[in-house]
Coordinates of C-alpha atoms in Angstrom, one line a residue:
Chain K
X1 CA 7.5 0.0 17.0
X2 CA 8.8 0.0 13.7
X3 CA 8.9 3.2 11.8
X4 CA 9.6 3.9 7.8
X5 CA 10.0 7.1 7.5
X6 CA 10.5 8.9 3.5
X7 CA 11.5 12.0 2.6
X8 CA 10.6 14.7 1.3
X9 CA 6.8 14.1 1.8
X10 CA 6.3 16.6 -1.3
X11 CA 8.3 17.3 -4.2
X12 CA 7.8 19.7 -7.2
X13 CA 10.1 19.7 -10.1
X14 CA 10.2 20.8 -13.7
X15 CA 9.6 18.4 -16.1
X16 CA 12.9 16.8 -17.2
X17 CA 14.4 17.3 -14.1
X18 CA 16.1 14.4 -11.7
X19 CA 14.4 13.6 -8.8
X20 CA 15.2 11.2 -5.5
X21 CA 12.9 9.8 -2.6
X22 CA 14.6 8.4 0.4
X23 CA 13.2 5.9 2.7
X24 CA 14.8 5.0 6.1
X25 CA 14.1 2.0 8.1
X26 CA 14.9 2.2 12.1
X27 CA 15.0 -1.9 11.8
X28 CA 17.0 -3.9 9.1
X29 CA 14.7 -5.1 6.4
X30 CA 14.8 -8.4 4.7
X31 CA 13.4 -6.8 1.6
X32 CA 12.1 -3.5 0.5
X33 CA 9.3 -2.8 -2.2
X34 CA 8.3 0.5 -3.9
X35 CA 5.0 1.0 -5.2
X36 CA 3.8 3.9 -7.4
X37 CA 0.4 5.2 -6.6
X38 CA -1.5 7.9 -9.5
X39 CA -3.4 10.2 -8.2
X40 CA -6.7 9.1 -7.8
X41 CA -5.8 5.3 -8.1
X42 CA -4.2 2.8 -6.6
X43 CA -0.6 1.2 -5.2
X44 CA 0.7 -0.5 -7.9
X45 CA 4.0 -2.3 -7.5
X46 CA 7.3 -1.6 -9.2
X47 CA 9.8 -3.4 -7.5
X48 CA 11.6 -5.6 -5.0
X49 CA 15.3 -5.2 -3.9
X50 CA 16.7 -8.0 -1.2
X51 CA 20.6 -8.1 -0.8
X52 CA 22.4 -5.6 0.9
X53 CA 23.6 -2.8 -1.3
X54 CA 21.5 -4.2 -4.6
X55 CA 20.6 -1.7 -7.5
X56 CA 18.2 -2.0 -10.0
X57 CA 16.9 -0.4 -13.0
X58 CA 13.5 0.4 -15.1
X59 CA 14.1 2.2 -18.0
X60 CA 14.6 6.0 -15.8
X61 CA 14.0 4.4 -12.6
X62 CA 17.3 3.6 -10.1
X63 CA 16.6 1.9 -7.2
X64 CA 19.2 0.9 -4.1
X65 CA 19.1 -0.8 -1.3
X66 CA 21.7 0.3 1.5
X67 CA 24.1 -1.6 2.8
X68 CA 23.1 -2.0 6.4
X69 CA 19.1 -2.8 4.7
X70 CA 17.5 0.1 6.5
X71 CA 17.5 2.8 3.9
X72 CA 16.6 2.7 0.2
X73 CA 16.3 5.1 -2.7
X74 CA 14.6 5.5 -5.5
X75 CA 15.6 7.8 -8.6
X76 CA 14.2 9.1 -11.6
X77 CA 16.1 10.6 -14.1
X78 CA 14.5 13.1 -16.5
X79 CA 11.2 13.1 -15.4
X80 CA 8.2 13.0 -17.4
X81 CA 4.4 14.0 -16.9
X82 CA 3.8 10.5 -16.4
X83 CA 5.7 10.1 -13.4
X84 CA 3.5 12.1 -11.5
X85 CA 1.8 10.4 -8.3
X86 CA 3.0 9.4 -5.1
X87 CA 6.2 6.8 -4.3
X88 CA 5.7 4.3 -1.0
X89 CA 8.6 2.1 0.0
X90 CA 7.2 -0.6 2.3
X91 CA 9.4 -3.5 4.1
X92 CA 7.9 -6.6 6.1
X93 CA 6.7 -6.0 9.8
X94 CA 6.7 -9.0 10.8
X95 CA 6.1 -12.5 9.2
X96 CA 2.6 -11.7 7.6
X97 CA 2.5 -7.4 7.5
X98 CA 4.2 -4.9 5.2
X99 CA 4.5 -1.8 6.9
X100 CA 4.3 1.0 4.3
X101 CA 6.1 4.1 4.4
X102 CA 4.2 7.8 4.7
X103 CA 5.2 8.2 0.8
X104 CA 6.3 11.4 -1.3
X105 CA 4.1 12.8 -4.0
X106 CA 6.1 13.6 -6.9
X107 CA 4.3 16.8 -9.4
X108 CA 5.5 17.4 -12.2
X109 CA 5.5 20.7 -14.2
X110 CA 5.0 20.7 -17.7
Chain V
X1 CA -6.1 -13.3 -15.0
X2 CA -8.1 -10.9 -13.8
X3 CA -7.4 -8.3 -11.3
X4 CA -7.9 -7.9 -7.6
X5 CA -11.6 -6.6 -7.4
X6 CA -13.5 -4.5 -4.9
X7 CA -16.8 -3.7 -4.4
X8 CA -18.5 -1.2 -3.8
X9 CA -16.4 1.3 -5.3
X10 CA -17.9 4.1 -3.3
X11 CA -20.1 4.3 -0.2
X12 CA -22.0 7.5 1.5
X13 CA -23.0 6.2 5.1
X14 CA -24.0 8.3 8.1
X15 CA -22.5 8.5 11.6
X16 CA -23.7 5.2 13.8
X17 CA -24.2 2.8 10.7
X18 CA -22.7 0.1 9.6
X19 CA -20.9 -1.4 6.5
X20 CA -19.4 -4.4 4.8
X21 CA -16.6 -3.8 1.9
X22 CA -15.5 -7.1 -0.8
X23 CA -12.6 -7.7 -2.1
X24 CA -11.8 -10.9 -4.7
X25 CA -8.1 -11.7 -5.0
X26 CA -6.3 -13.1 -7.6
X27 CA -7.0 -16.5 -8.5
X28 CA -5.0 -18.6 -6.7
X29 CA -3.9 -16.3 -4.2
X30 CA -4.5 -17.1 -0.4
X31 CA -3.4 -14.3 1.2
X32 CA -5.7 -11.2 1.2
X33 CA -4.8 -7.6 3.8
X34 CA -7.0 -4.8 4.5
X35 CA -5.2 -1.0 4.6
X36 CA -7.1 1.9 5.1
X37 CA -5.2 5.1 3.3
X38 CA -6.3 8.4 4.4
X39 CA -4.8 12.0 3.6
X40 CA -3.0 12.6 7.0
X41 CA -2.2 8.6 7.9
X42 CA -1.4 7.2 4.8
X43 CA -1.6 3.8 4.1
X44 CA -2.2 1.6 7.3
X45 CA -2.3 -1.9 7.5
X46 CA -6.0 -3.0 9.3
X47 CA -5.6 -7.2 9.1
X48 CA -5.1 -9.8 6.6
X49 CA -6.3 -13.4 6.4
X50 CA -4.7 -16.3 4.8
X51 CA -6.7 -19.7 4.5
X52 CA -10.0 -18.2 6.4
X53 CA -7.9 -17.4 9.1
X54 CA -6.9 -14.2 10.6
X55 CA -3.2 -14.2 10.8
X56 CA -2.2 -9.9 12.0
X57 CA -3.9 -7.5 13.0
X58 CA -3.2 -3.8 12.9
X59 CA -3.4 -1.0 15.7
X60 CA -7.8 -0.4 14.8
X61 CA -10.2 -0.6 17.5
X62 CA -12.6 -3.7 17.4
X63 CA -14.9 -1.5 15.6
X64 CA -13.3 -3.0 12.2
X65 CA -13.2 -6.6 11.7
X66 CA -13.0 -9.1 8.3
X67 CA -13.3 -12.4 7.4
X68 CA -12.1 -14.6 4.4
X69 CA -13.9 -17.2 2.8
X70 CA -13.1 -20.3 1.3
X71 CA -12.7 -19.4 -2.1
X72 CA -10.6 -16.6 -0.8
X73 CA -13.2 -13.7 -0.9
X74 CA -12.7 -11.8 2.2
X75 CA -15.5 -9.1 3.8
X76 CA -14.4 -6.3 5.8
X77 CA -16.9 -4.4 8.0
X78 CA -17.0 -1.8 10.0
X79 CA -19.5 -0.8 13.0
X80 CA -21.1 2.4 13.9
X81 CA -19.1 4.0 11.7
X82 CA -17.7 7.5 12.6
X83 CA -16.5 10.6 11.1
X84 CA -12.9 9.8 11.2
X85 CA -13.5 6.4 8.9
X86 CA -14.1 8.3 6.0
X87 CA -11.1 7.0 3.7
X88 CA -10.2 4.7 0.5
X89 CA -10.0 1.3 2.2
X90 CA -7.6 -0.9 0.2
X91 CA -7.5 -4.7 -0.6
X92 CA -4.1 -6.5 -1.8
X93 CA -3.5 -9.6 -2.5
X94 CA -0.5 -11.7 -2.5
X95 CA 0.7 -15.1 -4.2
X96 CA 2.8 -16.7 -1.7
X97 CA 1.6 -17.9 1.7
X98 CA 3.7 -14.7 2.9
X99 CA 2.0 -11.2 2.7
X100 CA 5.0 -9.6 2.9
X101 CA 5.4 -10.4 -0.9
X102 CA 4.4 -8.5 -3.3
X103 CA 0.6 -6.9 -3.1
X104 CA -1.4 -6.5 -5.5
X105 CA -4.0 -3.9 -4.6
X106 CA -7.3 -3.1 -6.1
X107 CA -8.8 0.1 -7.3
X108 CA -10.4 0.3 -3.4
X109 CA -13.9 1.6 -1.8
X110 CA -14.3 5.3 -1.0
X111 CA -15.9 5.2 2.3
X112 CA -17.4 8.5 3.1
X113 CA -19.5 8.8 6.4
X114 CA -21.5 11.9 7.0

């Protein structure tokens, strides 16, 4: 079946520091979607990339899509207290399912 | 417009009971999925409805099931519950007759069963 798989599952890093999630496919997506969930809340969306190789930016947040549409990225630059929580990409499954990935949970040390 | 709603917002059941979760979409939106999101399984897809009808299902034993109502409402409920379904069952909503769009997720129900 069709696995999304993102790495790493953890990551620690001082505040103002750079940090990356990575989010592999083992199909080709038609879209990807990243969603941003605080601890103690819930998924909230932040974006969608569709065409092979697309980039897109929020304010410190760079997002790609690869070329092949199986892998994505998303990257903070400088990060604050606020970004803490934890980053899912998700990608259809199917006409009517996303299929979410296992996430990584970003802390961030004052 | 108001936000995709869910009540309760937490639950304390014991082992063999039963219990039914809501969850209002959006206005206007049709489409409505279930995930359950646990500590060691993340967020899994359980079923989502468009227009009353079930359209997927995810890999849950029979034990869970939902429904969606006209107005869009949908129910979830789950039967003789177990240890193992203690989690934050999640609700999203999307706009387009797709699911696969964007969700829009409310704050959830903590289910704990003891």
């Amino acid at each position: 079946g069709q696995q999304v798989m993102q790495i790493p599952q953890y990551q620690h890093v001082q505040e103002g520091e750079d940090f990356t999630t990575y989010c592999n496919s083992s199909t080709t997506l038609s879209n990807i979607q990243w969603y941003k969930q605080r601890p103690g809340g819930h998924p909230v969306f932040l974006i969608q990339l569709v065409k092979s190789g697309e980039v897109k930016k929020q304010k410190r947040l760079t997002f790609q899509f690869g070329e092949a549409k199986k892998n994505s990225s998303l990257h903070i630059t400088a990060t604050q207290t606020t970004d803490v929580g934890t980053y899912f990409c998700a990608g259809p499954s199917g006409a009517n399912n996303l299929f979410f990935g296992t996430g990584t949970r970003l802390t961030v040390i004052p | 417009k108001a936000g995709v709603t869910q009540t309760p917002r937490y639950l304390i059941k014991t082992r063999g009971q039963q219990v039914t979760l809501s969850c209002s979409p959006i206005s206007g939106h049709r489409s409505v999925s279930w995930y359950q999101q646990t500590p060691g399984q993340g967020l899994q897809f359980l079923f989502e409805y468009f227009s009353e009808t079930q359209r997927n299902k995810g890999n849950f034993p029979g034990r869970f099931s939902g429904r969606q109502f006209s107005n869009s409402r949908s129910e979830m409920n789950v039967s003789t519950l177990e240890l193992g379904d203690s989690a934050l069952y999640l609700c999203a909503s999307s706009s387009r007759d797709r699911s696969t769009d964007t969700q829009y997720f409310g704050p959830g129900t903590r289910l704990t069963v003891l």
